PDB file of C-alpha atoms in Angstrom:
ATOM      1  CA  UNK A   1      59.657  95.110 175.722  1.00 75.00           C
ATOM      2  CA  UNK A   2      59.184  95.441 180.289  1.00 82.00           C
ATOM      3  CA  UNK A   3      58.051  93.242 182.285  1.00 88.00           C
ATOM      4  CA  UNK A   4      57.952  93.090 186.353  1.00 90.00           C
ATOM      5  CA  UNK A   5      59.556  89.976 187.903  1.00 93.00           C
ATOM      6  CA  UNK A   6      58.620  89.251 191.831  1.00 94.00           C
ATOM      7  CA  UNK A   7      58.826  86.395 194.711  1.00 94.00           C
ATOM      8  CA  UNK A   8      60.322  84.924 197.050  1.00 95.00           C
ATOM      9  CA  UNK A   9      62.507  82.324 198.685  1.00 94.00           C
ATOM     10  CA  UNK A  10      62.860  81.232 202.627  1.00 96.00           C
ATOM     11  CA  UNK A  11      66.859  81.004 203.039  1.00 97.00           C
ATOM     12  CA  UNK A  12      68.248  78.815 206.070  1.00 97.00           C
ATOM     13  CA  UNK A  13      70.568  81.371 207.394  1.00 97.00           C
ATOM     14  CA  UNK A  14      71.092  84.457 209.682  1.00 97.00           C
ATOM     15  CA  UNK A  15      70.191  87.815 207.426  1.00 98.00           C
ATOM     16  CA  UNK A  16      73.654  88.620 208.053  1.00 97.00           C
ATOM     17  CA  UNK A  17      74.917  85.949 205.721  1.00 97.00           C
ATOM     18  CA  UNK A  18      72.383  86.380 204.215  1.00 98.00           C
ATOM     19  CA  UNK A  19      73.416  90.401 203.422  1.00 97.00           C
ATOM     20  CA  UNK A  20      77.375  89.261 202.541  1.00 97.00           C
ATOM     21  CA  UNK A  21      76.914  87.101 200.264  1.00 96.00           C
ATOM     22  CA  UNK A  22      74.454  89.308 198.374  1.00 95.00           C
ATOM     23  CA  UNK A  23      77.346  91.163 198.517  1.00 94.00           C
ATOM     24  CA  UNK A  24      79.619  88.219 197.440  1.00 94.00           C
ATOM     25  CA  UNK A  25      80.792  87.888 193.350  1.00 93.00           C
ATOM     26  CA  UNK A  26      81.649  84.935 194.207  1.00 95.00           C
ATOM     27  CA  UNK A  27      78.512  83.355 195.557  1.00 95.00           C
ATOM     28  CA  UNK A  28      76.102  85.661 192.624  1.00 93.00           C
ATOM     29  CA  UNK A  29      78.283  84.285 190.037  1.00 94.00           C
ATOM     30  CA  UNK A  30      77.308  81.209 190.453  1.00 96.00           C
ATOM     31  CA  UNK A  31      73.926  81.912 191.114  1.00 94.00           C
ATOM     32  CA  UNK A  32      73.435  84.437 188.344  1.00 92.00           C
ATOM     33  CA  UNK A  33      72.570  81.181 184.682  1.00 93.00           C
ATOM     34  CA  UNK A  34      75.172  81.867 182.621  1.00 94.00           C
ATOM     35  CA  UNK A  35      77.770  83.706 184.408  1.00 95.00           C
ATOM     36  CA  UNK A  36      80.805  83.427 182.717  1.00 96.00           C
ATOM     37  CA  UNK A  37      82.825  86.026 184.530  1.00 96.00           C
ATOM     38  CA  UNK A  38      81.400  88.859 187.622  1.00 96.00           C
ATOM     39  CA  UNK A  39      84.647  91.193 188.328  1.00 95.00           C
ATOM     40  CA  UNK A  40      84.214  93.984 191.348  1.00 95.00           C
ATOM     41  CA  UNK A  41      85.322  97.622 190.098  1.00 96.00           C
ATOM     42  CA  UNK A  42      84.304  99.500 193.520  1.00 95.00           C
ATOM     43  CA  UNK A  43      82.125  98.013 196.349  1.00 91.00           C
ATOM     44  CA  UNK A  44      79.523  98.845 194.512  1.00 94.00           C
ATOM     45  CA  UNK A  45      79.776  98.412 190.644  1.00 96.00           C
ATOM     46  CA  UNK A  46      80.226  95.461 188.915  1.00 96.00           C
ATOM     47  CA  UNK A  47      81.371  93.641 185.388  1.00 97.00           C
ATOM     48  CA  UNK A  48      79.966  90.808 184.381  1.00 95.00           C
ATOM     49  CA  UNK A  49      79.482  88.410 181.361  1.00 96.00           C
ATOM     50  CA  UNK A  50      76.820  86.340 180.376  1.00 94.00           C
ATOM     51  CA  UNK A  51      75.550  83.710 178.270  1.00 94.00           C
ATOM     52  CA  UNK A  52      72.090  83.464 177.581  1.00 90.00           C
ATOM     53  CA  UNK A  53      69.783  81.424 175.336  1.00 89.00           C
ATOM     54  CA  UNK A  54      66.107  82.757 174.742  1.00 88.00           C
ATOM     55  CA  UNK A  55      64.203  80.535 172.557  1.00 88.00           C
ATOM     56  CA  UNK A  56      66.393  80.781 169.287  1.00 91.00           C
ATOM     57  CA  UNK A  57      68.980  83.061 170.390  1.00 90.00           C
ATOM     58  CA  UNK A  58      71.397  82.595 172.406  1.00 92.00           C
ATOM     59  CA  UNK A  59      73.776  85.574 173.079  1.00 92.00           C
ATOM     60  CA  UNK A  60      76.919  86.964 175.188  1.00 95.00           C
ATOM     61  CA  UNK A  61      75.767  90.083 176.788  1.00 95.00           C
ATOM     62  CA  UNK A  62      78.258  92.133 179.121  1.00 96.00           C
ATOM     63  CA  UNK A  63      77.347  94.141 181.094  1.00 94.00           C
ATOM     64  CA  UNK A  64      77.472  96.400 184.878  1.00 95.00           C
ATOM     65  CA  UNK A  65      75.887  95.774 187.791  1.00 91.00           C
ATOM     66  CA  UNK A  66      75.481  98.119 190.412  1.00 94.00           C
ATOM     67  CA  UNK A  67      74.282  97.880 193.721  1.00 94.00           C
ATOM     68  CA  UNK A  68      72.743 100.988 194.915  1.00 96.00           C
ATOM     69  CA  UNK A  69      69.945 102.549 197.685  1.00 97.00           C
ATOM     70  CA  UNK A  70      71.820 100.014 200.258  1.00 96.00           C
ATOM     71  CA  UNK A  71      70.332 100.003 203.661  1.00 97.00           C
ATOM     72  CA  UNK A  72      72.965  97.506 204.934  1.00 97.00           C
ATOM     73  CA  UNK A  73      71.814  94.813 206.405  1.00 97.00           C
ATOM     74  CA  UNK A  74      67.840  94.843 204.953  1.00 97.00           C
ATOM     75  CA  UNK A  75      67.977  95.775 201.866  1.00 98.00           C
ATOM     76  CA  UNK A  76      69.204  96.986 198.280  1.00 97.00           C
ATOM     77  CA  UNK A  77      68.400  97.358 194.660  1.00 96.00           C
ATOM     78  CA  UNK A  78      70.745  95.472 191.869  1.00 91.00           C
ATOM     79  CA  UNK A  79      70.967  97.484 188.786  1.00 92.00           C
ATOM     80  CA  UNK A  80      72.188  95.691 185.288  1.00 90.00           C
ATOM     81  CA  UNK A  81      73.189  96.705 181.478  1.00 93.00           C
ATOM     82  CA  UNK A  82      74.181  94.292 179.235  1.00 94.00           C
ATOM     83  CA  UNK A  83      74.542  94.305 175.285  1.00 95.00           C
ATOM     84  CA  UNK A  84      74.097  91.226 173.571  1.00 94.00           C
ATOM     85  CA  UNK A  85      75.584  92.992 169.381  1.00 92.00           C
ATOM     86  CA  UNK A  86      73.039  91.554 166.949  1.00 91.00           C
ATOM     87  CA  UNK A  87      70.957  90.052 169.531  1.00 92.00           C
ATOM     88  CA  UNK A  88      70.145  93.521 171.602  1.00 93.00           C
ATOM     89  CA  UNK A  89      70.177  94.547 174.729  1.00 93.00           C
ATOM     90  CA  UNK A  90      68.740  93.843 178.119  1.00 89.00           C
ATOM     91  CA  UNK A  91      69.144  96.406 181.247  1.00 90.00           C
ATOM     92  CA  UNK A  92      66.666  95.911 184.493  1.00 87.00           C
ATOM     93  CA  UNK A  93      66.937  96.184 188.706  1.00 88.00           C
ATOM     94  CA  UNK A  94      65.195  94.286 190.928  1.00 91.00           C
ATOM     95  CA  UNK A  95      64.462  95.735 195.273  1.00 96.00           C
ATOM     96  CA  UNK A  96      66.215  93.196 197.251  1.00 96.00           C
ATOM     97  CA  UNK A  97      64.830  93.557 201.298  1.00 98.00           C
ATOM     98  CA  UNK A  98      65.193  90.182 204.034  1.00 98.00           C
ATOM     99  CA  UNK A  99      63.429  89.598 207.283  1.00 98.00           C
ATOM    100  CA  UNK A 100      63.863  88.066 209.527  1.00 98.00           C
ATOM    101  CA  UNK A 101      62.002  84.697 209.820  1.00 97.00           C
ATOM    102  CA  UNK A 102      62.849  82.832 212.735  1.00 96.00           C
ATOM    103  CA  UNK A 103      66.080  80.698 211.980  1.00 95.00           C
ATOM    104  CA  UNK A 104      66.449  81.763 209.052  1.00 97.00           C
ATOM    105  CA  UNK A 105      65.465  84.743 206.458  1.00 98.00           C
ATOM    106  CA  UNK A 106      62.514  85.906 204.045  1.00 98.00           C
ATOM    107  CA  UNK A 107      63.226  87.614 201.089  1.00 97.00           C
ATOM    108  CA  UNK A 108      61.402  88.952 198.494  1.00 97.00           C
ATOM    109  CA  UNK A 109      62.638  90.694 194.601  1.00 95.00           C
ATOM    110  CA  UNK A 110      60.642  93.197 192.715  1.00 95.00           C
ATOM    111  CA  UNK A 111      62.070  92.913 189.630  1.00 90.00           C
ATOM    112  CA  UNK A 112      61.459  95.405 186.312  1.00 89.00           C
ATOM    113  CA  UNK A 113      63.550  94.026 182.779  1.00 86.00           C
ATOM    114  CA  UNK A 114      63.608  95.162 179.466  1.00 90.00           C
ATOM    115  CA  UNK A 115      64.635  94.064 176.758  1.00 90.00           C
ATOM    116  CA  UNK A 116      66.124  95.891 173.561  1.00 92.00           C
ATOM    117  CA  UNK A 117      67.167  94.426 170.193  1.00 92.00           C
ATOM    118  CA  UNK A 118      66.650  90.609 168.154  1.00 92.00           C
ATOM    119  CA  UNK A 119      65.353  89.138 171.362  1.00 90.00           C
ATOM    120  CA  UNK A 120      62.299  91.939 171.941  1.00 89.00           C
ATOM    121  CA  UNK A 121      60.669  90.236 168.621  1.00 90.00           C
ATOM    122  CA  UNK A 122      60.525  86.608 170.230  1.00 89.00           C
ATOM    123  CA  UNK A 123      57.778  87.449 171.580  1.00 86.00           C
ATOM    124  CA  UNK A 124      56.251  88.993 175.354  1.00 86.00           C
ATOM    125  CA  UNK A 125      55.353  85.825 176.327  1.00 89.00           C
ATOM    126  CA  UNK A 126      58.566  83.971 175.965  1.00 90.00           C
ATOM    127  CA  UNK A 127      60.641  86.835 177.274  1.00 89.00           C
ATOM    128  CA  UNK A 128      58.509  86.176 180.272  1.00 89.00           C
ATOM    129  CA  UNK A 129      58.500  82.790 181.000  1.00 91.00           C
ATOM    130  CA  UNK A 130      62.373  82.976 179.913  1.00 89.00           C
ATOM    131  CA  UNK A 131      63.429  85.705 182.423  1.00 88.00           C
ATOM    132  CA  UNK A 132      60.891  83.894 185.599  1.00 90.00           C
ATOM    133  CA  UNK A 133      62.471  81.019 184.672  1.00 91.00           C
ATOM    134  CA  UNK A 134      66.420  82.662 184.864  1.00 90.00           C
ATOM    135  CA  UNK A 135      64.486  84.616 188.525  1.00 89.00           C
ATOM    136  CA  UNK A 136      63.624  81.350 189.838  1.00 89.00           C
ATOM    137  CA  UNK A 137      66.854  79.826 189.275  1.00 92.00           C
ATOM    138  CA  UNK A 138      68.711  82.440 190.238  1.00 92.00           C
ATOM    139  CA  UNK A 139      67.037  83.037 193.310  1.00 91.00           C
ATOM    140  CA  UNK A 140      66.690  79.337 194.702  1.00 92.00           C
ATOM    141  CA  UNK A 141      70.378  78.205 193.410  1.00 96.00           C
ATOM    142  CA  UNK A 142      70.675  81.488 195.752  1.00 96.00           C
ATOM    143  CA  UNK A 143      68.973  79.837 198.492  1.00 95.00           C
ATOM    144  CA  UNK A 144      70.715  76.789 197.986  1.00 96.00           C
ATOM    145  CA  UNK A 145      74.396  77.873 198.700  1.00 96.00           C
ATOM    146  CA  UNK A 146      73.965  80.118 201.646  1.00 97.00           C
ATOM    147  CA  UNK A 147      70.999  77.887 203.356  1.00 95.00           C
ATOM    148  CA  UNK A 148      72.482  74.613 202.110  1.00 84.00           C
TER     149      UNK A 148
END
């Protein structure tokens, strides 16, 4: 089951600072809802463990996060894939774009996600609303941390 989520967040920090934070595993770990661990395996690859609750299902996803199409300091694609055992799998990616906006930065994202297994049986409305909420949480927390 695939879905698309788009949004934008104005961050009160210059583009270079926002870009650095988007590539900092410590910052990302604090912003990803349910993230238990995030470790750099290479400059563009991270291993992640995330605990998510979608409706009645709570699952621990172990997966990999890869950064692609890097165009510093203005855009990249972040892709991830996680396996949650019997709960199923989740994979997706987001194109993230940074634009100067006065003394701050406008961050825009277009994310695509795909889920399968038990989670997919919960229904598209619940999955879509949960995914939008998680994406919103990530970017608002990110904005507060980097611009705060």
